[in-house]
mmCIF file of C-alpha atoms in Angstrom:
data_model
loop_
_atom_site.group_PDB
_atom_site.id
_atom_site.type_symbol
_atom_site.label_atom_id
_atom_site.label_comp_id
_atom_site.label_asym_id
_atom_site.label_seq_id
_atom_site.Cartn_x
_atom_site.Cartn_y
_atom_site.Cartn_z
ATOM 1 C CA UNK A 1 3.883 28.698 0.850
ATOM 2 C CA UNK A 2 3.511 32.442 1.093
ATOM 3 C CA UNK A 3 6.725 34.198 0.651
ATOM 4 C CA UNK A 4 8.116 37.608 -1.220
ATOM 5 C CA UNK A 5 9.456 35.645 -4.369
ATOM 6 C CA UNK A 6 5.384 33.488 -4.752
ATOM 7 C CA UNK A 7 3.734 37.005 -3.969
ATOM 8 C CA UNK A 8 5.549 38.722 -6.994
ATOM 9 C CA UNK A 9 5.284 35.747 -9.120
ATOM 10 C CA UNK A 10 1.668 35.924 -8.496
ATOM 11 C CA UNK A 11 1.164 39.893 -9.267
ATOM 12 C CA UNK A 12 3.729 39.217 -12.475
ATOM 13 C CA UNK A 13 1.821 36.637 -13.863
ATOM 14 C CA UNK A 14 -1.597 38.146 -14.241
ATOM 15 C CA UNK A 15 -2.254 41.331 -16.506
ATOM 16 C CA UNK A 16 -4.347 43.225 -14.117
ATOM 17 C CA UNK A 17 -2.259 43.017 -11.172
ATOM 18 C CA UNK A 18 1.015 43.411 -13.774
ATOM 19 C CA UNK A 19 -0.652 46.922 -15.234
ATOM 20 C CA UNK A 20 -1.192 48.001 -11.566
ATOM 21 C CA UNK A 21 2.103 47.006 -10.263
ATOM 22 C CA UNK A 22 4.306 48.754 -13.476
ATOM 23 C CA UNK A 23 2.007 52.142 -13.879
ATOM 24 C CA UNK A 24 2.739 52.709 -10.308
ATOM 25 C CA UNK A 25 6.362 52.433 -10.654
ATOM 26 C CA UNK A 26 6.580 54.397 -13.863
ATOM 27 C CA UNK A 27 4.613 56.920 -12.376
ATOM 28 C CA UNK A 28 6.811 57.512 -9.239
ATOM 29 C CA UNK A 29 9.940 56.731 -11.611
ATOM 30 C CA UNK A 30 8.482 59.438 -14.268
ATOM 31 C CA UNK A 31 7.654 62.163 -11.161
ATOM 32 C CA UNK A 32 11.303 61.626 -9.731
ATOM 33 C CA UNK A 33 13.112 62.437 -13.203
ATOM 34 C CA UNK A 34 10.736 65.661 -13.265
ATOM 35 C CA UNK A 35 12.002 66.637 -9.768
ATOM 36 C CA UNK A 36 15.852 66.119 -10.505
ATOM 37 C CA UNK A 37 15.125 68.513 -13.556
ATOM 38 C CA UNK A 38 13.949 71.426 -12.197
ATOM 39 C CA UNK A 39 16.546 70.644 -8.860
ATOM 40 C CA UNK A 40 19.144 70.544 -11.691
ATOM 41 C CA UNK A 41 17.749 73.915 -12.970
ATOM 42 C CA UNK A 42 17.871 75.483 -10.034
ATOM 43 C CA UNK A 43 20.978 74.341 -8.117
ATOM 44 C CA UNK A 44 23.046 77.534 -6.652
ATOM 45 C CA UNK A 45 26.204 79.079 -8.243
ATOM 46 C CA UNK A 46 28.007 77.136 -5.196
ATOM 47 C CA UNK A 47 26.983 73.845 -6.610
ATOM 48 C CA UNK A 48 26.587 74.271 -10.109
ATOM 49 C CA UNK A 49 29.473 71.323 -10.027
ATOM 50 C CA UNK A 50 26.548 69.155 -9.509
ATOM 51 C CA UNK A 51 24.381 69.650 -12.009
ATOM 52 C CA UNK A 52 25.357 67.164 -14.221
ATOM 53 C CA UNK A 53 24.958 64.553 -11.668
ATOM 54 C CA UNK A 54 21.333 65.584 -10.639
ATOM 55 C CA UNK A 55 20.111 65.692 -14.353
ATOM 56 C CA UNK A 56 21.909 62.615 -15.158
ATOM 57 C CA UNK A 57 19.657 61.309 -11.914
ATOM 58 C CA UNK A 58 16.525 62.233 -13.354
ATOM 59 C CA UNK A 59 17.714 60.800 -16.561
ATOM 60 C CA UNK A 60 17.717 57.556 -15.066
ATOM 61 C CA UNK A 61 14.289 57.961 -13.351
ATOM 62 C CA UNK A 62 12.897 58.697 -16.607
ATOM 63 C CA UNK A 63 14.645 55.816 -18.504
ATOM 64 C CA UNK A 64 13.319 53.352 -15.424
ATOM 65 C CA UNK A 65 9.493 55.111 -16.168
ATOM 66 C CA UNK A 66 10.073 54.107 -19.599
ATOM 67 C CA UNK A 67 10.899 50.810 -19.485
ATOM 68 C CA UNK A 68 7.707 49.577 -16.977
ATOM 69 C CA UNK A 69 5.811 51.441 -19.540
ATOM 70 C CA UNK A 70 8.066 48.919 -22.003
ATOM 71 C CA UNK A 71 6.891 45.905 -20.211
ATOM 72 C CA UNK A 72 3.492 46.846 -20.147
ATOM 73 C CA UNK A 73 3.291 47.255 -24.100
ATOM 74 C CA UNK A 74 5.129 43.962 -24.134
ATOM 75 C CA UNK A 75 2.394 42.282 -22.687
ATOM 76 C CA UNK A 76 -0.242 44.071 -24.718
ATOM 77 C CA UNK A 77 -1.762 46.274 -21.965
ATOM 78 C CA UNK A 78 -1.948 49.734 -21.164
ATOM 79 C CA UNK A 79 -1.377 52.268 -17.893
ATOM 80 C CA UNK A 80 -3.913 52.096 -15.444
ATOM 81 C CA UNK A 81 -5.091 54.740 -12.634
ATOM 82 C CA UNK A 82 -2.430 54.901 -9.966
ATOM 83 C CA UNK A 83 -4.656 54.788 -6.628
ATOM 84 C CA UNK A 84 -4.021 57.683 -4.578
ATOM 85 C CA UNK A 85 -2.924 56.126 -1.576
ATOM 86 C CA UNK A 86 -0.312 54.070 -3.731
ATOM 87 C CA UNK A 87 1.730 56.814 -5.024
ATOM 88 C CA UNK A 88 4.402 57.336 -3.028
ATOM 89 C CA UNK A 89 6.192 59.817 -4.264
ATOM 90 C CA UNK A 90 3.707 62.455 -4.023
ATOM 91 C CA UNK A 91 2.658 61.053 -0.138
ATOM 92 C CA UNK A 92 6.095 62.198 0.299
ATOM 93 C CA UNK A 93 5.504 65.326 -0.846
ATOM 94 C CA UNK A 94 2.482 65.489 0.906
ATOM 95 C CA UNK A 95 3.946 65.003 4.356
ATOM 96 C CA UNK A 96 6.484 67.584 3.457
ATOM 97 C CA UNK A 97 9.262 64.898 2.760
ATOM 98 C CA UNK A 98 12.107 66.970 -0.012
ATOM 99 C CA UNK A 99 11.386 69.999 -1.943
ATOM 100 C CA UNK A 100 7.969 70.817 -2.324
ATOM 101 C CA UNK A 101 6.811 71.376 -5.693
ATOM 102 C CA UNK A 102 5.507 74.673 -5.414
ATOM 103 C CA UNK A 103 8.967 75.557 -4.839
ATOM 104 C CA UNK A 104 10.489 73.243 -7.941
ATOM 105 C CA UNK A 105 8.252 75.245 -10.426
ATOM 106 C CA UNK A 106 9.134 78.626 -9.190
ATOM 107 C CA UNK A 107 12.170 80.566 -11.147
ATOM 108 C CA UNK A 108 14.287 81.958 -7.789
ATOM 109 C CA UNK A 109 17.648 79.382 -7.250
ATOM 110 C CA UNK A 110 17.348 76.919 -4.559
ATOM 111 C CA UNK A 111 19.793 77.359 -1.700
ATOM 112 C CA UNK A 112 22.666 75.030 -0.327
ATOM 113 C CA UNK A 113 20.140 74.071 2.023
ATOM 114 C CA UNK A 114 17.945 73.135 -0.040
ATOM 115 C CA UNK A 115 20.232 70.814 -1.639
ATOM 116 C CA UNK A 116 20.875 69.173 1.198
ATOM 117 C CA UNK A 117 17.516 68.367 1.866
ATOM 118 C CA UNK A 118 16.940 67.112 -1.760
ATOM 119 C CA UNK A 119 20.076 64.763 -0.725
ATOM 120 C CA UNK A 120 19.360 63.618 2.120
ATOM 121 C CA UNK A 121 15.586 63.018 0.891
ATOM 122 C CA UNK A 122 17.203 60.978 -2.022
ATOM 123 C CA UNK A 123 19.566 58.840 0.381
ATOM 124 C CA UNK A 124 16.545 57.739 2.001
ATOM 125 C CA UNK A 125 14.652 56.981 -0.522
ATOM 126 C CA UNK A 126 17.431 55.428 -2.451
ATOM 127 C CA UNK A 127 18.278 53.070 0.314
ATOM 128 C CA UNK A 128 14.335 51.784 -0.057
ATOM 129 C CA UNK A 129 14.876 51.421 -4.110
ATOM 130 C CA UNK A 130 17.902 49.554 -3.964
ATOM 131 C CA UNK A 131 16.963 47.130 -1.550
ATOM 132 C CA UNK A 132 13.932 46.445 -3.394
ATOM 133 C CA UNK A 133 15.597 46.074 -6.670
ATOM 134 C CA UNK A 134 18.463 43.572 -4.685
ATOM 135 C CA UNK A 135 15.740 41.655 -3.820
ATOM 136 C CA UNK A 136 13.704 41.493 -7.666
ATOM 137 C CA UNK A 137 17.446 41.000 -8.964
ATOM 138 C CA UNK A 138 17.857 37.850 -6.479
ATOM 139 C CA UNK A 139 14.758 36.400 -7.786
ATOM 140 C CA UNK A 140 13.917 37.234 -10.974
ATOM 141 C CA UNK A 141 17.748 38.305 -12.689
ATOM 142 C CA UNK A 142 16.952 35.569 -15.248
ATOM 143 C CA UNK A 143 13.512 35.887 -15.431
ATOM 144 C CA UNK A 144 13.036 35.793 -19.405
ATOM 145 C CA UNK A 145 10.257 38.863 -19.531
ATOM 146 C CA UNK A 146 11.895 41.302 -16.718
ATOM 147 C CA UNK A 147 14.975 40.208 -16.054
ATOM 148 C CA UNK A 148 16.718 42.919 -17.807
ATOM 149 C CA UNK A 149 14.963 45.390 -16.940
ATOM 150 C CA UNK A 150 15.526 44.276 -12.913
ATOM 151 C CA UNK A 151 19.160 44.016 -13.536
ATOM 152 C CA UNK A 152 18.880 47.684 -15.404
ATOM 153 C CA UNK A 153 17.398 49.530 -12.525
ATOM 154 C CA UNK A 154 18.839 47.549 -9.854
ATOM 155 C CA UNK A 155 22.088 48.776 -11.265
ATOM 156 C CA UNK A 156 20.863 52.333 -11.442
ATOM 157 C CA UNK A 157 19.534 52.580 -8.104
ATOM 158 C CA UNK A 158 22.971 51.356 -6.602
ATOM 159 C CA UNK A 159 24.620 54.637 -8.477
ATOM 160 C CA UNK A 160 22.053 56.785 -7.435
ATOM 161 C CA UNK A 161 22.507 55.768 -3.365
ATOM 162 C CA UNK A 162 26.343 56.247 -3.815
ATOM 163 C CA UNK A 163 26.268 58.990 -4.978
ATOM 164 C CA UNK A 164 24.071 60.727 -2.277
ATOM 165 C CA UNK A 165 26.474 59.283 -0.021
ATOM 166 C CA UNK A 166 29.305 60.932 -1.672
ATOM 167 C CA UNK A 167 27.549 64.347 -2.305
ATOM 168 C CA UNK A 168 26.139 64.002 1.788
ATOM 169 C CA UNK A 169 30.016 63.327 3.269
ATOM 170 C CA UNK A 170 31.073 65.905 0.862
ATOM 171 C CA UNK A 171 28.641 68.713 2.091
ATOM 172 C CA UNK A 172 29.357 67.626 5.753
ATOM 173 C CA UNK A 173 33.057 68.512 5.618
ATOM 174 C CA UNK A 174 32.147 71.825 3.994
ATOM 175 C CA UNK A 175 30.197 72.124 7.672
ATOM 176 C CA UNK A 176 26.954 71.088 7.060
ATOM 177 C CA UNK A 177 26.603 67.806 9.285
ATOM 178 C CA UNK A 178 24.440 68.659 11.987
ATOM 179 C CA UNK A 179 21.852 69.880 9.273
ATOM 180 C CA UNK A 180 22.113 66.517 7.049
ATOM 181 C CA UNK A 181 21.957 64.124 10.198
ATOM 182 C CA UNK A 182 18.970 66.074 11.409
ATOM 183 C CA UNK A 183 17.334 66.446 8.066
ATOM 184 C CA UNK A 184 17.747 62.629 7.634
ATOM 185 C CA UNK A 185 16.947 61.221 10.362
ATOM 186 C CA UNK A 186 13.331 63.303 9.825
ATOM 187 C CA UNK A 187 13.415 62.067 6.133
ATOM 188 C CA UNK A 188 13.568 58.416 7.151
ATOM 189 C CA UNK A 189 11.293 58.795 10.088
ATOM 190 C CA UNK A 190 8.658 59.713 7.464
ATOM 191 C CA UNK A 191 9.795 56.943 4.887
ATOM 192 C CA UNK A 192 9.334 54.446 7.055
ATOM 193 C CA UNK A 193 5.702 54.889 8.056
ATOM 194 C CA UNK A 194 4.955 56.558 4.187
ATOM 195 C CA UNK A 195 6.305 53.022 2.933
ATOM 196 C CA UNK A 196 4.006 51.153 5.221
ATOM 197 C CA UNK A 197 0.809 52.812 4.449
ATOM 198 C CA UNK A 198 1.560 52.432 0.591
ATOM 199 C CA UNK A 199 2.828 48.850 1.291
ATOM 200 C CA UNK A 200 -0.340 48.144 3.223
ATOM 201 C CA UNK A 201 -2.774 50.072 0.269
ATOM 202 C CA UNK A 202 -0.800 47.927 -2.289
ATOM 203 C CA UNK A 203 -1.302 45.120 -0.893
ATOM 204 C CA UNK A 204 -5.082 45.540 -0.353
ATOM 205 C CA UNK A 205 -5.409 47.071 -4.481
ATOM 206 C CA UNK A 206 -3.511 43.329 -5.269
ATOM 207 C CA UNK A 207 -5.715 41.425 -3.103
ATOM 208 C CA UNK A 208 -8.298 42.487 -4.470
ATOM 209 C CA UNK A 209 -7.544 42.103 -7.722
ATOM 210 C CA UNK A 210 -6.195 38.461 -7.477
ATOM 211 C CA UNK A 211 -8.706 37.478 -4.987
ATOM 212 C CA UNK A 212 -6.532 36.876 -1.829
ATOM 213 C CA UNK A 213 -8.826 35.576 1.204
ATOM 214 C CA UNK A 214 -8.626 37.435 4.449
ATOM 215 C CA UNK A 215 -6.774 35.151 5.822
ATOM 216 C CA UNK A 216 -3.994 35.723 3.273
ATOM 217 C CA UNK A 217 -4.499 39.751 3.132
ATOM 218 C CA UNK A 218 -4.244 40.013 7.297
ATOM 219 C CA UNK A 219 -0.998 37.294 7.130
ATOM 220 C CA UNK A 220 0.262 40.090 4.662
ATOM 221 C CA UNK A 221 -0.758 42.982 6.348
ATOM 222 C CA UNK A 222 0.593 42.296 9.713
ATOM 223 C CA UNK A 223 3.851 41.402 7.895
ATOM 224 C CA UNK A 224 3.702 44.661 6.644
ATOM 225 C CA UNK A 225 3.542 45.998 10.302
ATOM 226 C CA UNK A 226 6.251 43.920 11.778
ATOM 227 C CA UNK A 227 8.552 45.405 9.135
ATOM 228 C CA UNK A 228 7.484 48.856 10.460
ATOM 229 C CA UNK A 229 7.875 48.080 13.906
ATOM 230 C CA UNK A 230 11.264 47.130 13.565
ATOM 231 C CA UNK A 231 12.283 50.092 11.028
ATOM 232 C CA UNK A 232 10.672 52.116 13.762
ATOM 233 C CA UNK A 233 12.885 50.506 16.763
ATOM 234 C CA UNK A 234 16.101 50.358 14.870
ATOM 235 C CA UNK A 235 15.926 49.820 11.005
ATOM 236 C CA UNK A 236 15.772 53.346 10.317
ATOM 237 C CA UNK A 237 19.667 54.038 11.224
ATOM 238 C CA UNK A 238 20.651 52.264 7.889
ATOM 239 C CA UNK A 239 18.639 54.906 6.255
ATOM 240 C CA UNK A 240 20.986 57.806 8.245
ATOM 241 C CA UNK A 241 24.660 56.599 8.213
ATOM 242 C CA UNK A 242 26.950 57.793 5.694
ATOM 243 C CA UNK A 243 30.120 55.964 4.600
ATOM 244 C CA UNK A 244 32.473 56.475 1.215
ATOM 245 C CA UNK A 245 30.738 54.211 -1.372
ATOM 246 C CA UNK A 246 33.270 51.787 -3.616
ATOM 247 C CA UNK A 247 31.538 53.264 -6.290
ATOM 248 C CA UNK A 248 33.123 56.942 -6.750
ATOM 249 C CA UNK A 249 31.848 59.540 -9.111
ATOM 250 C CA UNK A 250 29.057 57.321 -9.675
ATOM 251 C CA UNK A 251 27.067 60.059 -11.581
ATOM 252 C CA UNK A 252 29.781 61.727 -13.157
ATOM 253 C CA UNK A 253 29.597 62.081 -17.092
ATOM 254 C CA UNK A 254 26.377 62.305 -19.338
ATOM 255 C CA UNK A 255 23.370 59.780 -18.898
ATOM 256 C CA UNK A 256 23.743 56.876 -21.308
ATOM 257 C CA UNK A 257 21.600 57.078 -24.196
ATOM 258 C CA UNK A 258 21.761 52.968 -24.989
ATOM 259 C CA UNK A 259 18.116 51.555 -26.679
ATOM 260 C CA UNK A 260 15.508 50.977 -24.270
ATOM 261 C CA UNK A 261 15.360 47.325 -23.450
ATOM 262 C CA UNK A 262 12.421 46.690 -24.997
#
């Protein structure tokens, strides 16, 4: 029976697939701590109340690139290639999705603008981690190799979208809501057919790899599609709204500095 929970067991249980799977999520979990740096370098005198939450983000992004580089050394293998039309994080880029890099490495202060693009590019892309994560979490929380490593980042990524909620509701009083609603609703716009071409490249790198039949890879695929259909007919408005999390201040304070889990 093909379902989400048999198609990760698969890629989990052989080393090939495994490597593939974890060096593209420590690569995209490695660039995002690099991004939050610099943004946490450069925030504007008007925000410097949020540094210490951005850097403690990228922090986390870093600890999560570490630890699927952990599970590949537990399993005796090493990084491979990330295929370019995997890597997410840089499609975003690409397509003009946050800050650009050019403008991370220069020197000049980023503007309250800019911050609320990085925002509202990480409450998008937040609300795609955390789902994902809720769903490794409801399959694999007890899972005796990654287990605590889902329940690690799961948690993280549930900070990290209430806290762009937080930071979003607080810039909008200040009188910057038509700008996040309109820079969000373009963010997740782009997510949503970014995360279906990566989904669908995935996918085909896996099949490949473990042999799938083209049966199995178009079943898959058009999955893939359906998913994007509806995002594009409705599913992108979870990706827009802002409420007060439960979870205040969830960045406040100094990243953790606990062992590695591995």
């Amino acid at each position: 029976m093909l379902s989400a929970k048999s198609l990760f067991q698969e890629i989990l249980d052989n080393d090939e697939s495994f490597a593939l799977f974890c060096s593209i999520a420590a690569g995209g979990e490695s660039q995002g701590g690099w991004e939050n740096g610099r943004i946490a370098a450069l925030v504007p005198p008007s925000e410097r109340a949020m540094a210490g939450k951005i850097s403690r983000h990228g922090a986390d992004e870093d600890k999560h690139g570490r630890i699927f580089q952990a599970l590949m050394r537990k399993r005796g293998l090493k990084p491979v290639p990330v295929p370019p039309d995997t890597d997410y994080t840089m499609l975003l880029e690409k397509y003009g999705i946050g800050l650009s890099h050019d403008r991370l490495r220069a020197e000049q202060p980023l503007a309250v603008e800019d911050i609320v693009v990085y925002l509202a590019h990480s409450r998008v892309t937040e609300q795609r981690a955390a789902e994902q994560m809720d769903m490794l979490r409801a399959y694999f929380a007890d899972h005796p190799d990654v287990g605590k490593a889902v329940r690690m980042i799961s948690h993280d990524e549930d900070n990290h979208l209430a806290y762009t909620h937080e930071e979003l509701l607080r810039l909008a009083a200040a009188g910057h809501g038509r700008l996040i609603q309109r820079t969000l609703r373009a963010c997740a716009l782009a997510e949503i057919r970014i995360y279906r071409d990566v989904s669908l490249a995935v996918m085909a790198h896996m099949g490949r790899i473990l042999g799938w039949s083209r049966a199995r890879s178009a079943l898959l695929a058009a999955g893939i599609h359906a998913v994007y259909a509806w995002e594009r007919f409705a599913g992108w408005h979870r990706m827009v709204s802002l409420r007060m999390p439960e979870r205040r201040n969830a960045l406040g304070g100094t990243a953790p500095t606990a062992p590695e889990f591995a």
